[in-house]
């Protein structure tokens, strides 16, 4: 995908309004995780418009968005910065570009698919296995939480697992 | 020579308009086509028909070839019809012997991608124009004496400037102001940019001049209730509200009465920062210098009357109605500040130390509530750090204001400078997206602010939070690429300008149209900056969009000079394109009386049209059951001839005949052209003055001759330039649709569209949709074939 | 500048607030004994000058004013007086009652006898504010003393008699037995008795009975009786409860009630109601329309209620709901204060009065100017002045010579000084 094509693809996924960005920074300064990001949301949009695909997709910021949508509510140009993030994630997924943190999403989805819900303990454990760096602090916190009865070892069960499986299939077919 | 004695001799002139037309259309082909049309004696193509050379060609042809009528295929008649009318008048023809084919705005510019179909469309347009031209008649214009008085609505700086210019030129002016004093917002400002001179010091003498000028009748605390009539004779009704203070007795001392008054209310002239009493004077420089009782606060204790040494307080004052007869109206109704509490993330209304531009103006003003100190309202202490947040309520689609308010950058630069000069140690920052300093001396003003040490931070503020020790402003410094938070004592929201919602009444009374930004629309965004769409109505100042003081003053003067042009002759020419009655045919049914939006028709045995009142919309003519009312221009036979010429060759499918009203939808189609908005070539547009002019028989004739669909487009409902013409059109179309269905023709072949002159894109989209719908329906008559047993079609 | 002074006095049950401004004295006279604590004035006061007292305690016997007046805040507008449903306030401007000034709207409620009024005496005792007085022009005593030894019979047809009480006012032989007061049955009398010891069978009573219920046998007195009664309703006291109209057998009283709306008892909350022990609602009701039913539960006769809402304030169980939907008032004239008064009337319905908050506004700092310092003009020595003049004259002379002025304007400064000085010296010596 060339630079121009990349720009077009993000616009197709996230809306024409992106072209009207005035780089005011309302999105980034509304962002609750901006301080953790290498490129702010504003800069991400600039990278997209300039066709800088590699830089944009390599950015950690894509995976730090919590989808709080404050950026989208406040953008004076009616742009949906959250949609840009989603578009970039989608392109990463499609092209197999994964930053380290993408493993979390994968574990998350797998658990939903197999159990219909999230178990904090299993999720943290699975994540810790794949990210040994994070294992120690996760375990420390886990023990603390377990001792206070804040998390449970029993994940519980949900109804309608077949429905959940159907949603996953439908999405995969798309 | 009377054209009825011999066949009409028509000359056709096809304009290249440089490459504007010639790049898309095959002009030579068009010329050859035109030459072959009936009655055409000569057809020429010309580089620029509107040039002297082009006009001279037409003139010499008229003389040499004894032409009776001229067809110019070029741009929109809304642009150059007056030019060519003048041309042919100079050559001895009656000015109404001209017809234009709009092959630029409504052809070459909107069909740039399909030159062949566009050329075919242009041929049809030329054939239609020639067909109409063959039926033109010379019309004589008459003139009517007019009132030379002018009404100026709004006593802000634009209205003051207009009133003074008119009065100094010897015209009588009525200046109507809603508030108790004139002066508008300018009277409340502190120093003004780019010179930092004192606002009221330069305005007050003008205000006083208005009061003293014998040619100006100043009516403050007054409102307009009704406006009837047209250019030359607007009959205006208004009301002056009671101040409950006799202006002839009040000495303007104000202290006596207001210090006795026990009722305190937030002062709207300080934008709520200070307080005033229920009996008050808006500003110390009020004109007229007369106190006023706030009827929303007075509790009736009677102390002010007792305290007044001049016995000027009169509780029995009543509101007084006034009636005016004026020749022209200048609308200078101004603006209103954006309500900053709508941007909840900035905390205005919740945090006391978040203020607006107008409030900081009042704080900086030596006559304001702090006597010029810049303080934190929560503590009353001097603010040591001040942030200006730009673009609050401007350039912001979340509040429906995508436009730039134009003055806020300069206002903040100025206020920041004033603060920095007054408190050199203060930390003053401006949080901006772009600094817009375009204007004489503005960039230098920006430079001055930078040199004073004002901190310019590029990045729009996302939110303001109140902490224990001050306000915290969140933003990304987009030049550093860092998301940051900064503490300030005082935050000033640079609130934008909005269309004045109080002016809506006047706008509706006059039938002024509004742009999508809600400000009043001017007749042409470039060429006619102070004229409204309505003859004799002018717009000055911020009523037509945000402006600086100097531009408002210039516009006031411009509007005044336009009004002078109109009224100095003391008479205006009447448009001869009015309705007239064939008394032989008229059966006196009075239907026309009921349909006429201008109340110009009366019936005594037969109908009679008051030509001074008739505005030529043609709604009556379309309604007349016996075709006894005709229009002098846009007559039935001319329009029918255009329909027949359009459908003579069905150049493409689906084929649409469109009737577009001159004021909104035709103008909208022109705008689509100037904006190069592309739409399908399938439509042939016939210009009518009003959607109400469209006689059902026109629709039938089009369908009968093979049009697959008919589009009738008019002004948006409620915005008709003839008040109710589009409503009549809607009624007629709705009935006709039912009848079409009855006889087996799909009613979807008839479509109405309402669009403003500013909505070229909407019109283009409607045409696109209609083409698609008709493609689904099939050619006209398909539905009949389906309904009948096969073989009987 | 108009001087405005305020003061407050207490005289018995009256709190008297005065404001003097120039020649005008405004007096707000609040009679806290008349006040029943309905709180309407509190809700409509434009400056929050009126505050609620301990209503619950007052309702059950505490002797204290239900409304407290903040004299500093009071602006003497008179709204409280004009809309008090029980006439607890009197507001005068130079002794003229504001209620006579039609520029201000006021609460409208009245009872007016119409042409059907006889009058009889029924309404007089049922009026809770003793606003009705009925008097007759004659009594039996006006016809001389009782004649001795006359035999006869007198009887009253109980079916016809409506206990209107005219006969009893006329002649002492008729005695009315009073009933226990009960709003459910307003009729004041239970029975009409005849004390035949006081009757001489004169027969005058036969003609005055509107129901022709009296018959007398005996020796009629040879006299004609033209009994005329007159009724007076003191509109200053009338609260518009309508009890007079309810009790009237002749539909002879036209009543305008002050408010329209509804009074409702919330039974859930009244479970613990002890009407005999508490009695708060009874005590504050200006229309006496409360009763206790057979089961010992309280009840209210809605027809007689004026919807003042005092009972709702007095009920510690919050068991009474009063809602008003309309206020009867005199027309609001076009005046500067029309809007505020209209809003006050609106506040009677909603309890919410528009008030402007200026607490957050900034006021210019008060500038204190020190008194200007006294200036002592220095003394001048005429001798010295004379000498100065003498010296300066030397230049005067020289200035009038063109030659000097030429030097002055054109020559280099040093040269000019020198030459002109030389010239002056020369002239003096010469």
Short mmCIF file of N, CA, C and O in Angstrom, two decimals, chain C residues 245-283:
data_model
loop_
_atom_site.label_atom_id
_atom_site.label_comp_id
_atom_site.label_asym_id
_atom_site.label_seq_id
_atom_site.Cartn_x
_atom_site.Cartn_y
_atom_site.Cartn_z
N UNK C 245 -72.22 31.55 52.28
CA UNK C 245 -73.01 31.14 51.12
C UNK C 245 -73.53 29.71 51.32
O UNK C 245 -74.64 29.38 50.89
N UNK C 246 -72.72 28.87 51.98
CA UNK C 246 -73.13 27.49 52.16
C UNK C 246 -74.32 27.40 53.12
O UNK C 246 -75.27 26.67 52.90
N UNK C 247 -74.28 28.21 54.15
CA UNK C 247 -75.34 28.10 55.16
C UNK C 247 -76.63 28.80 54.72
O UNK C 247 -77.70 28.49 55.19
N UNK C 248 -76.50 29.71 53.78
CA UNK C 248 -77.65 30.53 53.40
C UNK C 248 -78.73 29.69 52.71
O UNK C 248 -78.45 29.02 51.73
N UNK C 249 -79.93 29.73 53.23
CA UNK C 249 -80.98 28.93 52.59
C UNK C 249 -81.54 29.60 51.32
O UNK C 249 -82.32 28.99 50.61
N UNK C 250 -81.15 30.84 51.07
CA UNK C 250 -81.76 31.60 49.96
C UNK C 250 -80.80 31.88 48.81
O UNK C 250 -81.09 32.68 47.93
N UNK C 251 -79.66 31.25 48.82
CA UNK C 251 -78.61 31.50 47.82
C UNK C 251 -78.38 33.00 47.65
O UNK C 251 -78.30 33.53 46.54
N UNK C 252 -78.31 33.66 48.77
CA UNK C 252 -78.29 35.11 48.73
C UNK C 252 -76.88 35.69 48.87
O UNK C 252 -76.73 36.90 48.95
N UNK C 253 -75.87 34.83 48.95
CA UNK C 253 -74.52 35.36 49.14
C UNK C 253 -73.64 34.98 47.95
O UNK C 253 -73.57 33.82 47.57
N UNK C 254 -73.03 36.00 47.31
CA UNK C 254 -72.10 35.73 46.21
C UNK C 254 -70.68 35.80 46.76
O UNK C 254 -70.28 36.81 47.33
N UNK C 255 -69.94 34.74 46.54
CA UNK C 255 -68.60 34.67 47.13
C UNK C 255 -67.55 34.53 46.03
O UNK C 255 -67.72 33.77 45.09
N UNK C 256 -66.47 35.30 46.16
CA UNK C 256 -65.29 35.08 45.31
C UNK C 256 -64.21 34.51 46.21
O UNK C 256 -63.83 35.12 47.20
N UNK C 257 -63.77 33.30 45.86
CA UNK C 257 -62.74 32.68 46.70
C UNK C 257 -61.35 33.15 46.25
O UNK C 257 -61.14 33.44 45.07
N UNK C 258 -60.39 33.22 47.16
CA UNK C 258 -59.08 33.78 46.79
C UNK C 258 -58.28 32.90 45.83
O UNK C 258 -57.57 33.40 44.97
N UNK C 259 -58.41 31.59 46.01
CA UNK C 259 -57.61 30.69 45.17
C UNK C 259 -58.46 29.56 44.64
O UNK C 259 -59.47 29.19 45.24
N UNK C 260 -58.03 29.02 43.52
CA UNK C 260 -58.59 27.75 43.07
C UNK C 260 -57.50 26.71 43.23
O UNK C 260 -56.32 27.03 43.16
N UNK C 261 -57.92 25.48 43.43
CA UNK C 261 -56.91 24.43 43.58
C UNK C 261 -57.49 23.28 44.37
O UNK C 261 -58.68 22.99 44.29
N UNK C 262 -56.63 22.65 45.16
CA UNK C 262 -57.05 21.42 45.80
C UNK C 262 -56.36 21.28 47.15
O UNK C 262 -55.19 21.61 47.31
N UNK C 263 -57.10 20.76 48.16
CA UNK C 263 -56.47 20.36 49.41
C UNK C 263 -56.68 18.86 49.55
O UNK C 263 -57.75 18.35 49.24
N UNK C 264 -55.62 18.18 49.92
CA UNK C 264 -55.66 16.72 49.91
C UNK C 264 -54.99 16.21 51.18
O UNK C 264 -53.96 16.73 51.61
N UNK C 265 -55.60 15.21 51.79
CA UNK C 265 -54.98 14.59 52.96
C UNK C 265 -54.23 13.35 52.48
O UNK C 265 -54.78 12.55 51.73
N UNK C 266 -52.97 13.25 52.89
CA UNK C 266 -52.18 12.09 52.48
C UNK C 266 -52.31 11.05 53.58
O UNK C 266 -51.63 11.12 54.62
N UNK C 267 -53.19 10.08 53.38
CA UNK C 267 -53.56 9.18 54.47
C UNK C 267 -52.36 8.36 54.97
O UNK C 267 -52.22 8.12 56.16
N UNK C 268 -51.45 8.00 54.04
CA UNK C 268 -50.26 7.23 54.45
C UNK C 268 -49.49 7.93 55.55
O UNK C 268 -48.97 7.31 56.48
N UNK C 269 -49.41 9.22 55.42
CA UNK C 269 -48.59 9.96 56.37
C UNK C 269 -49.35 10.30 57.64
O UNK C 269 -48.77 10.79 58.60
N UNK C 270 -50.67 10.13 57.56
CA UNK C 270 -51.47 10.57 58.69
C UNK C 270 -51.79 9.43 59.66
O UNK C 270 -52.64 9.57 60.53
N UNK C 271 -51.08 8.32 59.48
CA UNK C 271 -51.34 7.17 60.35
C UNK C 271 -51.15 7.56 61.81
O UNK C 271 -51.93 7.21 62.69
N UNK C 272 -50.10 8.37 62.05
CA UNK C 272 -49.81 8.72 63.44
C UNK C 272 -50.50 10.01 63.89
O UNK C 272 -50.19 10.56 64.94
N UNK C 273 -51.42 10.50 63.04
CA UNK C 273 -52.07 11.77 63.37
C UNK C 273 -52.89 11.64 64.64
O UNK C 273 -53.67 10.71 64.81
N UNK C 274 -52.68 12.62 65.52
CA UNK C 274 -53.44 12.64 66.76
C UNK C 274 -54.18 13.97 66.81
O UNK C 274 -53.69 14.96 67.34
N UNK C 275 -55.37 14.02 66.22
CA UNK C 275 -56.04 15.31 66.01
C UNK C 275 -56.38 16.01 67.32
O UNK C 275 -56.43 17.23 67.37
N UNK C 276 -56.60 15.24 68.35
CA UNK C 276 -56.98 15.89 69.59
C UNK C 276 -55.74 16.45 70.30
O UNK C 276 -55.71 17.59 70.73
N UNK C 277 -54.68 15.65 70.27
CA UNK C 277 -53.46 16.08 70.95
C UNK C 277 -52.76 17.20 70.20
O UNK C 277 -52.36 18.19 70.80
N UNK C 278 -52.64 17.08 68.91
CA UNK C 278 -51.86 18.06 68.15
C UNK C 278 -52.71 19.27 67.79
O UNK C 278 -52.47 20.39 68.21
N UNK C 279 -53.74 19.01 67.00
CA UNK C 279 -54.70 20.05 66.67
C UNK C 279 -54.10 21.21 65.86
O UNK C 279 -54.71 22.26 65.72
N UNK C 280 -52.90 21.01 65.37
CA UNK C 280 -52.21 22.10 64.66
C UNK C 280 -53.03 22.64 63.50
O UNK C 280 -53.20 23.86 63.35
N UNK C 281 -53.55 21.75 62.68
CA UNK C 281 -54.31 22.21 61.51
C UNK C 281 -55.54 23.00 61.94
O UNK C 281 -55.88 24.01 61.35
N UNK C 282 -56.20 22.51 63.03
CA UNK C 282 -57.39 23.22 63.51
C UNK C 282 -57.00 24.63 63.93
O UNK C 282 -57.68 25.61 63.64
N UNK C 283 -55.87 24.69 64.64
CA UNK C 283 -55.49 25.98 65.22
C UNK C 283 -55.17 27.04 64.18
O UNK C 283 -55.44 28.21 64.37
#
